[in-house]
Amino acid sequence: MATLLYRLGRAAYRRAWLVITTWALVVVAVLGGGLALGGQFDETFTIPGTESQEALDTLDALFPEVSGASAQAVVVAPEGERVDDPAVRDEIDQLIERLGDVDQVANVLGPFDEFAGDQVSDDGTVAIVQVQLDGVATDISEDSLEALTASGDGLDSRVEFAGQVFQDTTVGITPIEVLGVVFAGVVLVITFGSLRAAGMPLVSALVGVAIVMGAIIALTAVTPVSSSAPLLALMIGLAVGIDYALFILSRHRGQLARGEDPEESAAIAVGTAGSAVVFAGVTVIIALLGLLVVGIPFLSVMGVGAAVAVFIAIAAAVTLVPAMLGLAGAKLAPKEGSRAWTRAHPVASSRPTMGRRWVRGVMKRPIVTTVAVVAVLGTLSIPTFSLDLNLPDGGSEPAGSTQREAYDLIADAFGPGTAGPLLVTLDITQTVDVLEDLDAIRGELEQVDGVASVGQGIPSPGLETAILQVAPEFAPDAPETKQVVADIRAIAGDIEDEYGTPLAVTGVTAVGIDISTRLTNALVPFALIVVGLSIVLLMAVFRSVLVPVKAALGFLLSVGTGMGVTVAVFQWGWGAELLQAESGPILSFMPIILMAVLFGLAMDYEVFLVSGMREEFVRTGDAKRSIEDGFANGARVVTAAALIMVFVFAAFVPEGAGVIKPIALGLAVGIAVDAFVVRMTLGPALMTLFGRAGWWFPRSFDRALPDLDIEGEKLRHHRDDVEWASGRQGVVVTEGLALQGVDASLELHAAAGDRVHLAGPSALRRLAAATLAGHVEPAAGRALVAGALLPSEAGRAARRVALVDVGGDRIAPEVTVRTLVAERLALASGRPRRAQLTRDWLAELDAALRGMGEQAAASARALRDPTAPVAALDGRTRALLLAAVATIDRTPVIVLDHRDDALDETGTDLVDALVVALAPRGTVRIWGRPEGGEPRPGTTVARLSPVRRSAGAAPAHSAPASDPAPHPDPAPHPDPAPLARAAAPTAKDTRS
């Protein structure tokens, strides 16, 4: 990956204006399209598969009159009067008449109507008018809501309105969020000491945010999207967008300060820091997409939107940032003597940096530091165990609003449960005495602990279903209300058995409880998945067991602290007034989003700090010194990145929407704790205690897990190879190219058009050929193969080398000339003018065979019979055909081999002449020959020389012996059969 990103960064640097223009066009297209196509945000919380949602769906189909949104008009009689006084009753009747005239009002039920139930308070001063609306809450227009609230104007009685339709669950972007960007800019200026450098991460992040916001707005036209989704994407997009660009830019300026060429420095920064950015970003994306498994649509949309924001931030960091670096050129280089220049030349400064002084203090007292950190964070995490999740209701609305006033009036006059009643649905298709059974079931429900009152049963017009309104004794977001719902569902079976009426509990309160329950149950499995994923990923990155375990446990401390502080503030009310918040249950989806986002960000800091330690340890073998040096190299950029994250998220807390505040506070606290306490304090302390054992890695794990190489070690070797190859002439050049698993190396220097004599045992020759073609990694050394470097560009080498077993011993009997040629041509279908290529090659082949005289006559006749089985041809004819087919790809290197007795010298010369006639001018032909044969005059000789390597010999470009993760033992002597199969042409592929 590092090498690929290195090339991408260089390409973006060289084509700066093209890249920048492309990004600008994408912003205009996506943002403009979103604004043109976007619909309305949908704040409806649904949870498919739950009892409450299924009951709502049933009501919508069978009893639509009560399935839509509802509202409550709360009437308070003037002081000294009662609502049943004639004058007040007249005002209530007038109010009912006005409400009935409002658009989208389907039905109005007065407090004194037959099916009203207990809608008048015990003291007679408060009454509730029930208003049923046509459609769900999101379908109700602003004009209808304004008409509803205006219906109480001019009355002597006080009228307040409650209901889900009046709850402002939309989340808007306010000017206060701009402060996060301003704070980020200040941190960047302090970090870089340059306005030009500080502006680049901001530009990169804002471009990514603009794109994702446009995409989410456009998405509202085709699917329900909560207004929380774009705001969450905005928070995460800004934070990671700035951070990712910061990592790359910081690496670039450090390299410029050390005298690196600007173009090369930009490419290296994208290849090294960019690799860590991609890894960290992918972990965030995986964690956010993990929200899909919860099965809640609005949460899935939020997770996908945030994941897209992270993906765009990654793309901008590895393309847009190097393009901006290309425009700046050498102007970003720190001036000699500046703070940035001094940090890049620590030897020139006698005073250690703050980061070095900090880590030295931590390393002096690792046990005390570890115990203190765990004790403090563990204490702050204690409130997490009191976590109570729920969705917002009228009690969480701003003080002074009509919905909050109505909620408080209902709670005081009727009890808190009346403000959020439950809706019990009954299937009455199997009962013969509907009203009598409904009264009996009402009595059963009144006996449930925690039920304050049960309204009269209302059957649907078609007598398919009926509803009962149940008011708990407790507030809708109280834990006791959840128990009431559970108890009613527990007796549902007995009621069905006795009355034949299946029962379900639904309504806004029940839906909120079901959502909270599902999310609460998903927390532990989600945490286990995230932690397990982090351990596996970090093992692949750091080749260590203890480091990933330490990182995962630290993540749990960070999450616990972030949740604990959030619970203390928003649930217990500690300091809530300072944040303009009110105590109550935590938003249902806050913990799972906090875990998903914080996981990825924690991996950012872990990678940027510990990768430096790993790099120093591999280089020096000194475990203690590597902690100090690695920490000092990464501390400043991690500090800046964490401060930016904290500022961006904290800006959403004081004046942000109630839905976002808990998430923003939890993320701000969690990031601050994770970066400064867990990664920069606890991490070095534990690494000091681990010593060399911290880098222990079992060989079985080393073989099983991919080497992600985010430190860019392979990139450094690739750059060394490029420098080595720049002074080499020839099509194939090797230097100490040791073969994998055997004590032999290949020495070869072949110029264009050379015929190479490769002598040795058959299995060894084939191993050498597979190594040159990039199919087998060399044990050591390097090679230049038709412009491709080994081992760093094995994929390019594979496309430039054709391997062919001209003996054809392993070709299946059913393979004919037609299938062999057709399938080989199909492999070349990606080339332009395929039909022309086919005609040209066939014409060249026919001409070449005719020019070779009688010796090739049999082959010419075989070619004209496309149904002839290839395996049935004689050895020479088969060899000519297979060699000819191998030239279709026009590869600059062709390796031809066969069983030692498959062809004599005459046959070999004949095949070689055909290859020369068909292959492009200058093609190198490497012939595998048995040992002892004399090479033809003018033939280049490739030598398979014996080498002496210890049993623990490292592969090409390996780390020094101090590397604590030893490479696996060399493979046993290779079985010749797989190599023969790899080299043999088949109907599918002439090359391996």
PDB file of N, CA and C in Angstrom, residues 662-709:
ATOM      1  N   PRO A 662     -25.223  15.212  23.831  1.00  0.00           N
ATOM      2  CA  PRO A 662     -24.566  14.104  24.542  1.00  0.00           C
ATOM      3  C   PRO A 662     -23.495  13.422  23.692  1.00  0.00           C
ATOM      4  N   ILE A 663     -23.750  13.268  22.386  1.00  0.00           N
ATOM      5  CA  ILE A 663     -22.758  12.646  21.508  1.00  0.00           C
ATOM      6  C   ILE A 663     -21.509  13.509  21.440  1.00  0.00           C
ATOM      7  N   ALA A 664     -21.698  14.807  21.255  1.00  0.00           N
ATOM      8  CA  ALA A 664     -20.550  15.706  21.142  1.00  0.00           C
ATOM      9  C   ALA A 664     -19.738  15.741  22.426  1.00  0.00           C
ATOM     10  N   LEU A 665     -20.408  15.811  23.581  1.00  0.00           N
ATOM     11  CA  LEU A 665     -19.675  15.837  24.852  1.00  0.00           C
ATOM     12  C   LEU A 665     -18.924  14.524  25.074  1.00  0.00           C
ATOM     13  N   GLY A 666     -19.603  13.402  24.810  1.00  0.00           N
ATOM     14  CA  GLY A 666     -18.928  12.109  24.991  1.00  0.00           C
ATOM     15  C   GLY A 666     -17.708  11.977  24.108  1.00  0.00           C
ATOM     16  N   LEU A 667     -17.808  12.431  22.850  1.00  0.00           N
ATOM     17  CA  LEU A 667     -16.664  12.353  21.946  1.00  0.00           C
ATOM     18  C   LEU A 667     -15.548  13.306  22.378  1.00  0.00           C
ATOM     19  N   ALA A 668     -15.908  14.520  22.781  1.00  0.00           N
ATOM     20  CA  ALA A 668     -14.882  15.472  23.206  1.00  0.00           C
ATOM     21  C   ALA A 668     -14.111  14.943  24.412  1.00  0.00           C
ATOM     22  N   VAL A 669     -14.837  14.445  25.405  1.00  0.00           N
ATOM     23  CA  VAL A 669     -14.174  13.898  26.599  1.00  0.00           C
ATOM     24  C   VAL A 669     -13.403  12.630  26.252  1.00  0.00           C
ATOM     25  N   GLY A 670     -14.038  11.745  25.482  1.00  0.00           N
ATOM     26  CA  GLY A 670     -13.373  10.485  25.144  1.00  0.00           C
ATOM     27  C   GLY A 670     -12.100  10.699  24.358  1.00  0.00           C
ATOM     28  N   ILE A 671     -12.096  11.643  23.410  1.00  0.00           N
ATOM     29  CA  ILE A 671     -10.898  11.902  22.613  1.00  0.00           C
ATOM     30  C   ILE A 671      -9.800  12.503  23.473  1.00  0.00           C
ATOM     31  N   ALA A 672     -10.166  13.477  24.320  1.00  0.00           N
ATOM     32  CA  ALA A 672      -9.163  14.087  25.191  1.00  0.00           C
ATOM     33  C   ALA A 672      -8.526  13.051  26.103  1.00  0.00           C
ATOM     34  N   VAL A 673      -9.353  12.203  26.685  1.00  0.00           N
ATOM     35  CA  VAL A 673      -8.831  11.166  27.583  1.00  0.00           C
ATOM     36  C   VAL A 673      -7.990  10.156  26.816  1.00  0.00           C
ATOM     37  N   ASP A 674      -8.489   9.738  25.650  1.00  0.00           N
ATOM     38  CA  ASP A 674      -7.765   8.713  24.901  1.00  0.00           C
ATOM     39  C   ASP A 674      -6.397   9.213  24.446  1.00  0.00           C
ATOM     40  N   ALA A 675      -6.352  10.433  23.918  1.00  0.00           N
ATOM     41  CA  ALA A 675      -5.087  10.942  23.379  1.00  0.00           C
ATOM     42  C   ALA A 675      -4.094  11.258  24.479  1.00  0.00           C
ATOM     43  N   PHE A 676      -4.511  12.058  25.459  1.00  0.00           N
ATOM     44  CA  PHE A 676      -3.559  12.601  26.423  1.00  0.00           C
ATOM     45  C   PHE A 676      -3.327  11.700  27.635  1.00  0.00           C
ATOM     46  N   VAL A 677      -4.315  10.897  27.980  1.00  0.00           N
ATOM     47  CA  VAL A 677      -4.167  10.044  29.173  1.00  0.00           C
ATOM     48  C   VAL A 677      -3.839   8.610  28.773  1.00  0.00           C
ATOM     49  N   VAL A 678      -4.634   8.032  27.880  1.00  0.00           N
ATOM     50  CA  VAL A 678      -4.441   6.620  27.538  1.00  0.00           C
ATOM     51  C   VAL A 678      -3.230   6.425  26.623  1.00  0.00           C
ATOM     52  N   ARG A 679      -3.198   7.146  25.491  1.00  0.00           N
ATOM     53  CA  ARG A 679      -2.120   6.906  24.509  1.00  0.00           C
ATOM     54  C   ARG A 679      -0.805   7.554  24.905  1.00  0.00           C
ATOM     55  N   MET A 680      -0.838   8.748  25.513  1.00  0.00           N
ATOM     56  CA  MET A 680       0.398   9.480  25.764  1.00  0.00           C
ATOM     57  C   MET A 680       0.891   9.362  27.202  1.00  0.00           C
ATOM     58  N   THR A 681       0.124   8.707  28.053  1.00  0.00           N
ATOM     59  CA  THR A 681       0.561   8.507  29.439  1.00  0.00           C
ATOM     60  C   THR A 681       0.570   7.023  29.800  1.00  0.00           C
ATOM     61  N   LEU A 682      -0.610   6.396  29.737  1.00  0.00           N
ATOM     62  CA  LEU A 682      -0.688   4.974  30.069  1.00  0.00           C
ATOM     63  C   LEU A 682       0.099   4.129  29.075  1.00  0.00           C
ATOM     64  N   GLY A 683       0.030   4.473  27.789  1.00  0.00           N
ATOM     65  CA  GLY A 683       0.722   3.689  26.769  1.00  0.00           C
ATOM     66  C   GLY A 683       2.213   3.588  26.993  1.00  0.00           C
ATOM     67  N   PRO A 684       2.965   4.699  27.102  1.00  0.00           N
ATOM     68  CA  PRO A 684       4.412   4.602  27.357  1.00  0.00           C
ATOM     69  C   PRO A 684       4.738   3.895  28.673  1.00  0.00           C
ATOM     70  N   ALA A 685       3.879   4.078  29.685  1.00  0.00           N
ATOM     71  CA  ALA A 685       4.142   3.401  30.961  1.00  0.00           C
ATOM     72  C   ALA A 685       4.073   1.887  30.797  1.00  0.00           C
ATOM     73  N   LEU A 686       3.030   1.406  30.123  1.00  0.00           N
ATOM     74  CA  LEU A 686       2.912  -0.039  29.915  1.00  0.00           C
ATOM     75  C   LEU A 686       4.003  -0.562  28.988  1.00  0.00           C
ATOM     76  N   MET A 687       4.363   0.194  27.957  1.00  0.00           N
ATOM     77  CA  MET A 687       5.428  -0.235  27.059  1.00  0.00           C
ATOM     78  C   MET A 687       6.752  -0.351  27.805  1.00  0.00           C
ATOM     79  N   THR A 688       6.973   0.528  28.766  1.00  0.00           N
ATOM     80  CA  THR A 688       8.181   0.438  29.590  1.00  0.00           C
ATOM     81  C   THR A 688       8.171  -0.836  30.420  1.00  0.00           C
ATOM     82  N   LEU A 689       7.020  -1.161  30.981  1.00  0.00           N
ATOM     83  CA  LEU A 689       6.918  -2.391  31.774  1.00  0.00           C
ATOM     84  C   LEU A 689       7.063  -3.630  30.895  1.00  0.00           C
ATOM     85  N   PHE A 690       6.569  -3.583  29.688  1.00  0.00           N
ATOM     86  CA  PHE A 690       6.669  -4.734  28.780  1.00  0.00           C
ATOM     87  C   PHE A 690       8.117  -4.990  28.367  1.00  0.00           C
ATOM     88  N   GLY A 691       8.880  -3.948  28.100  1.00  0.00           N
ATOM     89  CA  GLY A 691      10.245  -4.123  27.596  1.00  0.00           C
ATOM     90  C   GLY A 691      10.241  -4.783  26.228  1.00  0.00           C
ATOM     91  N   ARG A 692      11.186  -5.682  26.002  1.00  0.00           N
ATOM     92  CA  ARG A 692      11.277  -6.382  24.718  1.00  0.00           C
ATOM     93  C   ARG A 692      10.098  -7.319  24.496  1.00  0.00           C
ATOM     94  N   ALA A 693       9.478  -7.767  25.589  1.00  0.00           N
ATOM     95  CA  ALA A 693       8.330  -8.661  25.452  1.00  0.00           C
ATOM     96  C   ALA A 693       7.165  -7.977  24.741  1.00  0.00           C
ATOM     97  N   GLY A 694       7.152  -6.652  24.746  1.00  0.00           N
ATOM     98  CA  GLY A 694       6.087  -5.941  24.067  1.00  0.00           C
ATOM     99  C   GLY A 694       6.059  -6.199  22.571  1.00  0.00           C
ATOM    100  N   TRP A 695       7.192  -6.627  22.015  1.00  0.00           N
ATOM    101  CA  TRP A 695       7.271  -6.863  20.567  1.00  0.00           C
ATOM    102  C   TRP A 695       7.318  -8.350  20.232  1.00  0.00           C
ATOM    103  N   TRP A 696       6.946  -9.195  21.192  1.00  0.00           N
ATOM    104  CA  TRP A 696       6.910 -10.645  20.918  1.00  0.00           C
ATOM    105  C   TRP A 696       5.714 -10.958  20.034  1.00  0.00           C
ATOM    106  N   PHE A 697       5.939 -11.830  19.047  1.00  0.00           N
ATOM    107  CA  PHE A 697       4.881 -12.199  18.107  1.00  0.00           C
ATOM    108  C   PHE A 697       5.097 -13.634  17.663  1.00  0.00           C
ATOM    109  N   PRO A 698       4.153 -14.536  17.920  1.00  0.00           N
ATOM    110  CA  PRO A 698       4.337 -15.945  17.542  1.00  0.00           C
ATOM    111  C   PRO A 698       4.476 -16.096  16.028  1.00  0.00           C
ATOM    112  N   ARG A 699       5.280 -17.069  15.625  1.00  0.00           N
ATOM    113  CA  ARG A 699       5.484 -17.284  14.192  1.00  0.00           C
ATOM    114  C   ARG A 699       4.200 -17.672  13.480  1.00  0.00           C
ATOM    115  N   SER A 700       3.330 -18.403  14.159  1.00  0.00           N
ATOM    116  CA  SER A 700       2.069 -18.809  13.512  1.00  0.00           C
ATOM    117  C   SER A 700       1.216 -17.581  13.192  1.00  0.00           C
ATOM    118  N   PHE A 701       1.202 -16.603  14.100  1.00  0.00           N
ATOM    119  CA  PHE A 701       0.470 -15.369  13.841  1.00  0.00           C
ATOM    120  C   PHE A 701       1.121 -14.592  12.705  1.00  0.00           C
ATOM    121  N   ASP A 702       2.445 -14.595  12.682  1.00  0.00           N
ATOM    122  CA  ASP A 702       3.173 -13.846  11.658  1.00  0.00           C
ATOM    123  C   ASP A 702       2.847 -14.366  10.265  1.00  0.00           C
ATOM    124  N   ARG A 703       2.703 -15.694  10.162  1.00  0.00           N
ATOM    125  CA  ARG A 703       2.382 -16.284   8.860  1.00  0.00           C
ATOM    126  C   ARG A 703       0.922 -16.067   8.488  1.00  0.00           C
ATOM    127  N   ALA A 704       0.033 -16.038   9.505  1.00  0.00           N
ATOM    128  CA  ALA A 704      -1.404 -15.984   9.230  1.00  0.00           C
ATOM    129  C   ALA A 704      -1.887 -14.581   8.896  1.00  0.00           C
ATOM    130  N   LEU A 705      -1.274 -13.557   9.492  1.00  0.00           N
ATOM    131  CA  LEU A 705      -1.765 -12.197   9.314  1.00  0.00           C
ATOM    132  C   LEU A 705      -0.980 -11.473   8.231  1.00  0.00           C
ATOM    133  N   PRO A 706      -1.642 -10.665   7.418  1.00  0.00           N
ATOM    134  CA  PRO A 706      -0.926  -9.890   6.391  1.00  0.00           C
ATOM    135  C   PRO A 706      -0.067  -8.816   7.032  1.00  0.00           C
ATOM    136  N   ASP A 707       1.011  -8.474   6.363  1.00  0.00           N
ATOM    137  CA  ASP A 707       1.892  -7.407   6.832  1.00  0.00           C
ATOM    138  C   ASP A 707       1.439  -6.105   6.179  1.00  0.00           C
ATOM    139  N   LEU A 708       0.761  -5.239   6.941  1.00  0.00           N
ATOM    140  CA  LEU A 708       0.201  -4.012   6.384  1.00  0.00           C
ATOM    141  C   LEU A 708       1.262  -2.937   6.153  1.00  0.00           C
ATOM    142  N   ASP A 709       2.363  -2.997   6.854  1.00  0.00           N
ATOM    143  CA  ASP A 709       3.513  -2.121   6.598  1.00  0.00           C
ATOM    144  C   ASP A 709       3.101  -0.653   6.528  1.00  0.00           C
TER     145      ASP A 709
END
